[in-house]
């Protein structure tokens, strides 16, 4: 395992960092990930009364029963869900002009809440939604309150408004497909809090890892560790706090 000193030093020497994030960077805010033992896949069937856990992001199931997805959405949109130290670290690095792009698989909008702007939400987000019946587009402000109060948002035509979160089998946003085929120029790949199992994002990160200096930060060792130059195992908040402390103390060799 690499030390945080080595990682902080590489971060300090890099000026065009391409970041790929997953659900692990948000778990300390109270939003469960998918695959941890207490993650969504372990608890969803019982908690949301689903036939199988993936049904919560399945379009056919949503058309038949949208209630479980909106129950989960209510938890995600709760006002007190705050960005984590990891989101803060990335926003700070962006303020220093070091971030080329953050590609996030997360739908919780916490990168933007933390102040990051250079973000592609490749699995969509709640910022807009569309009516399943007439395709009318709605901004979050029009339907957020309904979700927060436990309801199912509906269009003027009575169709259900589905937030623009990418469900299984749906296309990823065009802006992600563009960088998938033409990755931005970067001098470091930083991957955090993802099991690297969901395509095409996993393939995107893993194909870039051998081409760039690369860092992987995750709780547990995994089969992809060998693809990265520096690997850190542990809690992401502790990792972010350590790096932020080093940056603040000027221990990083930053120019
Ligand atoms: P995943 O497959 O659940 O993997 C998460 C990874 O993060 C695992 O390797 C965990 O061990 C690791 N991890 C979890 N918590 C921590 C922690 N505190 N410190 C260090 N490591 C941790 O999730 P992926 O993001 O890889 O899968 C992609 C899915 C998850 C996308 O489709 C997302 O939309 C979806 N998702 C998003 C959210 C969200 O927006 N916050 C929540 C749950 C699922």
Coordinates of C-alpha atoms and ligand atoms in Angstrom, one line a residue:
X1 CA 0.0 0.0 0.0
X2 CA 1.2 3.5 -0.8
X3 CA 1.6 6.2 1.9
X4 CA -0.5 9.4 2.0
X5 CA 2.8 11.3 1.8
X6 CA 3.6 9.7 -1.6
X7 CA 0.1 10.4 -2.8
X8 CA 0.1 14.0 -1.6
X9 CA 3.4 14.5 -3.3
X10 CA 2.1 13.2 -6.6
X11 CA -1.1 15.3 -6.3
X12 CA 1.1 18.3 -5.7
X13 CA 3.1 17.7 -8.8
X14 CA 0.0 17.2 -11.0
X15 CA -1.9 20.1 -12.6
X16 CA -4.5 18.4 -14.8
X17 CA -6.0 15.7 -12.6
X18 CA -8.8 13.5 -14.1
X19 CA -10.9 12.1 -11.3
X20 CA -13.3 9.2 -11.3
X21 CA -15.5 8.8 -8.3
X22 CA -18.1 6.3 -7.1
X23 CA -20.6 5.8 -4.3
X24 CA -17.8 5.2 -1.7
X25 CA -17.0 8.9 -1.5
X26 CA -20.5 9.6 -0.3
X27 CA -21.2 6.8 2.2
X28 CA -20.0 8.9 5.2
X29 CA -22.7 11.5 4.3
X30 CA -25.2 8.7 5.1
X31 CA -26.0 7.6 1.6
X32 CA -25.3 3.8 1.3
X33 CA -23.2 2.5 -1.7
X34 CA -24.2 -0.6 -3.7
X35 CA -21.9 -3.3 -2.9
X36 CA -20.6 -2.9 0.7
X37 CA -22.0 -5.3 3.3
X38 CA -24.5 -2.6 4.5
X39 CA -25.0 -1.2 1.0
X40 CA -28.1 -0.8 -1.1
X41 CA -27.9 -4.3 -2.7
X42 CA -27.8 -6.0 0.7
X43 CA -30.8 -4.0 2.1
X44 CA -33.0 -2.9 -0.8
X45 CA -35.2 -5.9 -1.2
X46 CA -36.4 -5.7 2.3
X47 CA -36.3 -2.0 2.8
X48 CA -38.1 -1.0 -0.4
X49 CA -40.1 -4.2 -0.9
X50 CA -38.4 -5.1 -4.2
X51 CA -38.5 -8.4 -6.1
X52 CA -34.7 -8.1 -6.6
X53 CA -32.3 -5.2 -5.6
X54 CA -31.5 -3.9 -9.1
X55 CA -35.3 -3.3 -9.6
X56 CA -34.9 0.0 -8.0
X57 CA -33.0 1.3 -11.1
X58 CA -34.9 -0.8 -13.7
X59 CA -37.1 1.1 -16.1
X60 CA -39.7 -1.7 -16.6
X61 CA -40.1 -2.0 -12.8
X62 CA -40.3 1.8 -12.4
X63 CA -43.1 1.9 -15.0
X64 CA -45.0 -0.7 -13.0
X65 CA -44.1 0.6 -9.5
X66 CA -42.1 3.9 -9.1
X67 CA -42.6 4.1 -5.3
X68 CA -39.3 2.4 -4.2
X69 CA -37.2 4.6 -6.4
X70 CA -38.9 7.7 -5.0
X71 CA -38.4 6.4 -1.4
X72 CA -34.7 6.1 -2.1
X73 CA -34.7 9.5 -3.8
X74 CA -36.3 11.1 -0.7
X75 CA -33.3 10.0 1.3
X76 CA -30.8 11.3 -1.3
X77 CA -32.5 14.7 -1.5
X78 CA -32.8 15.2 2.2
X79 CA -31.6 18.7 3.1
X80 CA -29.1 17.6 5.7
X81 CA -27.1 15.3 3.3
X82 CA -23.8 17.2 3.2
X83 CA -20.7 16.7 1.1
X84 CA -17.9 14.7 2.7
X85 CA -14.3 15.6 3.3
X86 CA -13.5 13.8 0.0
X87 CA -15.9 16.1 -1.9
X88 CA -14.2 19.0 -0.1
X89 CA -10.7 17.9 -1.1
X90 CA -11.7 17.7 -4.8
X91 CA -13.3 21.2 -4.6
X92 CA -10.2 22.6 -3.0
X93 CA -8.0 21.0 -5.6
X94 CA -10.2 22.6 -8.3
X95 CA -10.0 26.0 -6.6
X96 CA -6.2 25.6 -7.0
X97 CA -6.7 25.0 -10.7
X98 CA -5.5 21.3 -10.5
X99 CA -8.6 19.5 -11.6
X100 CA -9.1 18.8 -15.3
X101 CA -12.4 16.9 -14.8
X102 CA -14.3 14.9 -12.3
X103 CA -16.3 12.0 -13.8
X104 CA -18.7 10.8 -11.2
X105 CA -21.0 7.8 -11.2
X106 CA -22.9 9.3 -8.3
X107 CA -26.4 10.8 -8.6
X108 CA -26.3 12.6 -5.3
X109 CA -25.1 16.0 -6.7
X110 CA -22.7 16.3 -3.8
X111 CA -19.7 17.4 -5.9
X112 CA -21.6 20.5 -7.1
X113 CA -22.9 21.0 -3.5
X114 CA -19.2 21.1 -2.4
X115 CA -18.3 23.7 -5.0
X116 CA -16.9 21.6 -7.8
X117 CA -17.8 22.8 -11.3
X118 CA -15.8 20.7 -13.6
X119 CA -18.0 17.6 -13.2
X120 CA -19.6 15.1 -15.5
X121 CA -22.4 13.2 -13.8
X122 CA -22.2 10.2 -16.1
X123 CA -25.2 8.4 -14.5
X124 CA -27.3 11.5 -14.6
X125 CA -28.8 13.4 -11.6
X126 CA -32.0 14.9 -10.2
X127 CA -31.4 18.4 -11.7
X128 CA -34.0 17.7 -14.3
X129 CA -36.7 15.1 -14.9
X130 CA -39.0 14.1 -17.8
X131 CA -42.6 12.9 -17.9
X132 CA -42.7 9.2 -18.8
X133 CA -45.9 9.9 -20.7
X134 CA -45.4 13.2 -22.7
X135 CA -41.7 13.8 -22.2
X136 CA -42.2 17.3 -20.8
X137 CA -39.0 18.5 -19.1
X138 CA -39.1 19.7 -15.5
X139 CA -36.4 21.4 -13.3
X140 CA -35.8 19.8 -9.9
X141 CA -37.4 22.9 -8.2
X142 CA -40.7 21.8 -9.7
X143 CA -40.8 18.3 -8.3
X144 CA -38.3 18.3 -5.4
X145 CA -40.9 19.1 -2.7
X146 CA -43.2 16.3 -3.8
X147 CA -40.3 13.8 -3.4
X148 CA -39.2 15.2 -0.1
X149 CA -42.7 14.9 1.3
X150 CA -43.0 11.3 0.3
X151 CA -45.0 11.7 -2.9
X152 CA -44.6 10.7 -6.6
X153 CA -44.1 13.7 -8.8
X154 CA -46.6 14.0 -11.7
X155 CA -46.8 16.0 -14.9
X156 CA -49.8 18.1 -15.9
X157 CA -50.8 15.1 -18.1
X158 CA -50.7 12.9 -15.0
X159 CA -47.6 10.9 -16.2
X160 CA -44.9 10.2 -13.6
X161 CA -41.9 12.5 -13.8
X162 CA -38.8 10.4 -13.8
X163 CA -35.6 12.3 -12.7
X164 CA -32.8 12.1 -15.3
X165 CA -31.0 9.4 -13.4
X166 CA -29.6 6.8 -15.8
X167 CA -31.4 3.4 -15.2
X168 CA -30.1 0.1 -16.3
X169 CA -30.1 -0.1 -20.1
X170 CA -30.5 3.7 -20.6
X171 CA -28.0 5.7 -22.6
X172 CA -25.3 7.7 -20.7
X173 CA -25.2 11.4 -21.3
X174 CA -23.6 12.6 -24.5
X175 CA -21.0 14.6 -22.6
X176 CA -19.7 11.4 -21.0
X177 CA -19.7 9.5 -24.4
X178 CA -17.6 12.3 -25.9
X179 CA -14.9 12.0 -23.3
X180 CA -15.2 8.2 -23.3
X181 CA -14.0 8.2 -26.9
X182 CA -11.7 11.2 -26.6
X183 CA -10.4 11.4 -23.0
X184 CA -9.3 14.9 -21.9
X185 CA -5.5 15.6 -21.7
X186 CA -4.6 14.8 -18.1
X187 CA -1.4 14.3 -16.1
X188 CA -2.9 12.1 -13.3
X189 CA -5.8 9.7 -13.0
X190 CA -7.3 9.7 -9.5
X191 CA -10.0 7.0 -8.8
X192 CA -11.8 7.0 -5.5
X193 CA -14.6 5.0 -3.9
X194 CA -15.7 2.7 -6.7
X195 CA -15.7 -1.0 -7.1
X196 CA -15.0 -0.5 -10.8
X197 CA -17.6 -3.0 -11.8
X198 CA -20.2 -0.8 -13.6
X199 CA -19.6 -0.3 -17.3
X200 CA -18.7 1.7 -19.3
X201 CA -17.2 3.9 -16.5
X202 CA -15.1 1.1 -15.1
X203 CA -13.6 0.4 -18.6
X204 CA -13.0 4.1 -19.1
X205 CA -10.9 4.3 -15.9
X206 CA -9.2 1.0 -16.3
X207 CA -8.1 1.8 -19.9
X208 CA -6.6 5.1 -18.8
X209 CA -4.8 3.7 -15.8
X210 CA -1.8 2.3 -17.7
X211 CA -1.5 5.5 -19.8
X212 CA -1.1 8.0 -17.0
X213 CA 0.3 8.2 -13.5
X214 CA -2.5 6.8 -11.5
X215 CA -3.9 6.6 -7.9
X216 CA -6.7 4.3 -6.6
X217 CA -8.3 4.9 -3.2
X218 CA -10.7 2.4 -1.8
X219 CA -11.6 0.8 1.5
X220 CA -10.5 -2.8 0.6
X221 CA -7.9 -4.4 -1.6
X222 CA -9.3 -5.5 -4.9
X223 CA -8.3 -7.2 -8.2
X224 CA -7.7 -3.8 -9.9
X225 CA -5.1 -2.6 -7.5
X226 CA -2.3 -3.8 -9.7
X227 CA -3.4 -1.5 -12.6
X228 CA -2.6 1.6 -10.6
X229 CA 0.8 3.2 -9.6
X230 CA -0.2 4.2 -6.1
X231 CA -2.9 2.4 -4.1
X232 CA -4.4 3.4 -0.7
X233 CA -6.7 1.3 1.3
X234 CA -8.8 2.8 4.1
X235 CA -11.7 5.2 4.9
X236 CA -12.0 7.9 2.3
X237 CA -12.7 10.7 4.9
X238 CA -9.6 9.8 6.8
X239 CA -7.6 9.8 3.6
X240 CA -9.0 13.2 2.5
X241 CA -8.4 14.7 5.9
X242 CA -4.8 13.5 5.9
X243 CA -4.2 15.0 2.4
X244 CA -5.9 18.3 3.3
X245 CA -3.8 18.5 6.4
X246 CA -0.6 18.0 4.4
X247 CA -1.7 20.5 1.8
X248 CA -2.5 23.1 4.5
X249 CA 0.8 22.4 6.2
X250 CA 2.6 23.0 2.9
X251 CA 4.2 19.5 3.2
X252 CA 3.3 18.5 -0.3
X253 CA 6.1 20.1 -2.3
X254 CA 3.4 22.0 -4.3
X255 CA 4.8 24.7 -6.6
Ligands
LIG1 P1 -20.1 0.3 -5.4 O1 -20.1 -0.8 -6.4 O2 -21.1 0.2 -4.3 O3 -18.6 0.5 -4.9 C1 -18.3 1.4 -3.8 C2 -16.9 1.2 -3.5 O4 -16.5 2.2 -2.5 C3 -16.5 -0.2 -2.9 O5 -15.3 -0.6 -3.4 C4 -16.5 0.1 -1.3 O6 -15.6 -0.7 -0.7 C5 -15.9 1.5 -1.4 N1 -16.3 2.3 -0.2 C6 -17.5 2.5 0.3 N2 -17.5 3.3 1.4 C7 -16.2 3.7 1.5 C8 -15.5 4.5 2.5 N3 -16.2 5.2 3.4 N4 -14.2 4.6 2.4 C9 -13.5 4.0 1.4 N5 -14.1 3.2 0.5 C10 -15.4 3.0 0.5 O7 -20.4 1.7 -6.1 P2 -19.8 2.2 -7.5 O8 -19.9 3.7 -7.5 O9 -18.6 1.6 -7.9 O10 -21.0 1.7 -8.5 C11 -21.5 2.5 -9.5 C12 -23.0 2.7 -9.2 C13 -23.3 3.1 -7.8 C14 -23.5 3.9 -10.0 O11 -24.4 3.5 -10.9 C15 -24.1 4.9 -9.0 O12 -25.1 5.6 -9.5 C16 -24.5 4.0 -7.9 N6 -24.8 4.6 -6.6 C17 -24.6 5.9 -6.3 C18 -24.8 6.5 -5.1 C19 -24.6 7.9 -4.9 O13 -25.0 8.8 -5.7 N7 -24.1 8.3 -3.7 C20 -25.2 5.6 -4.0 C21 -25.4 4.2 -4.3 C22 -25.1 3.7 -5.6

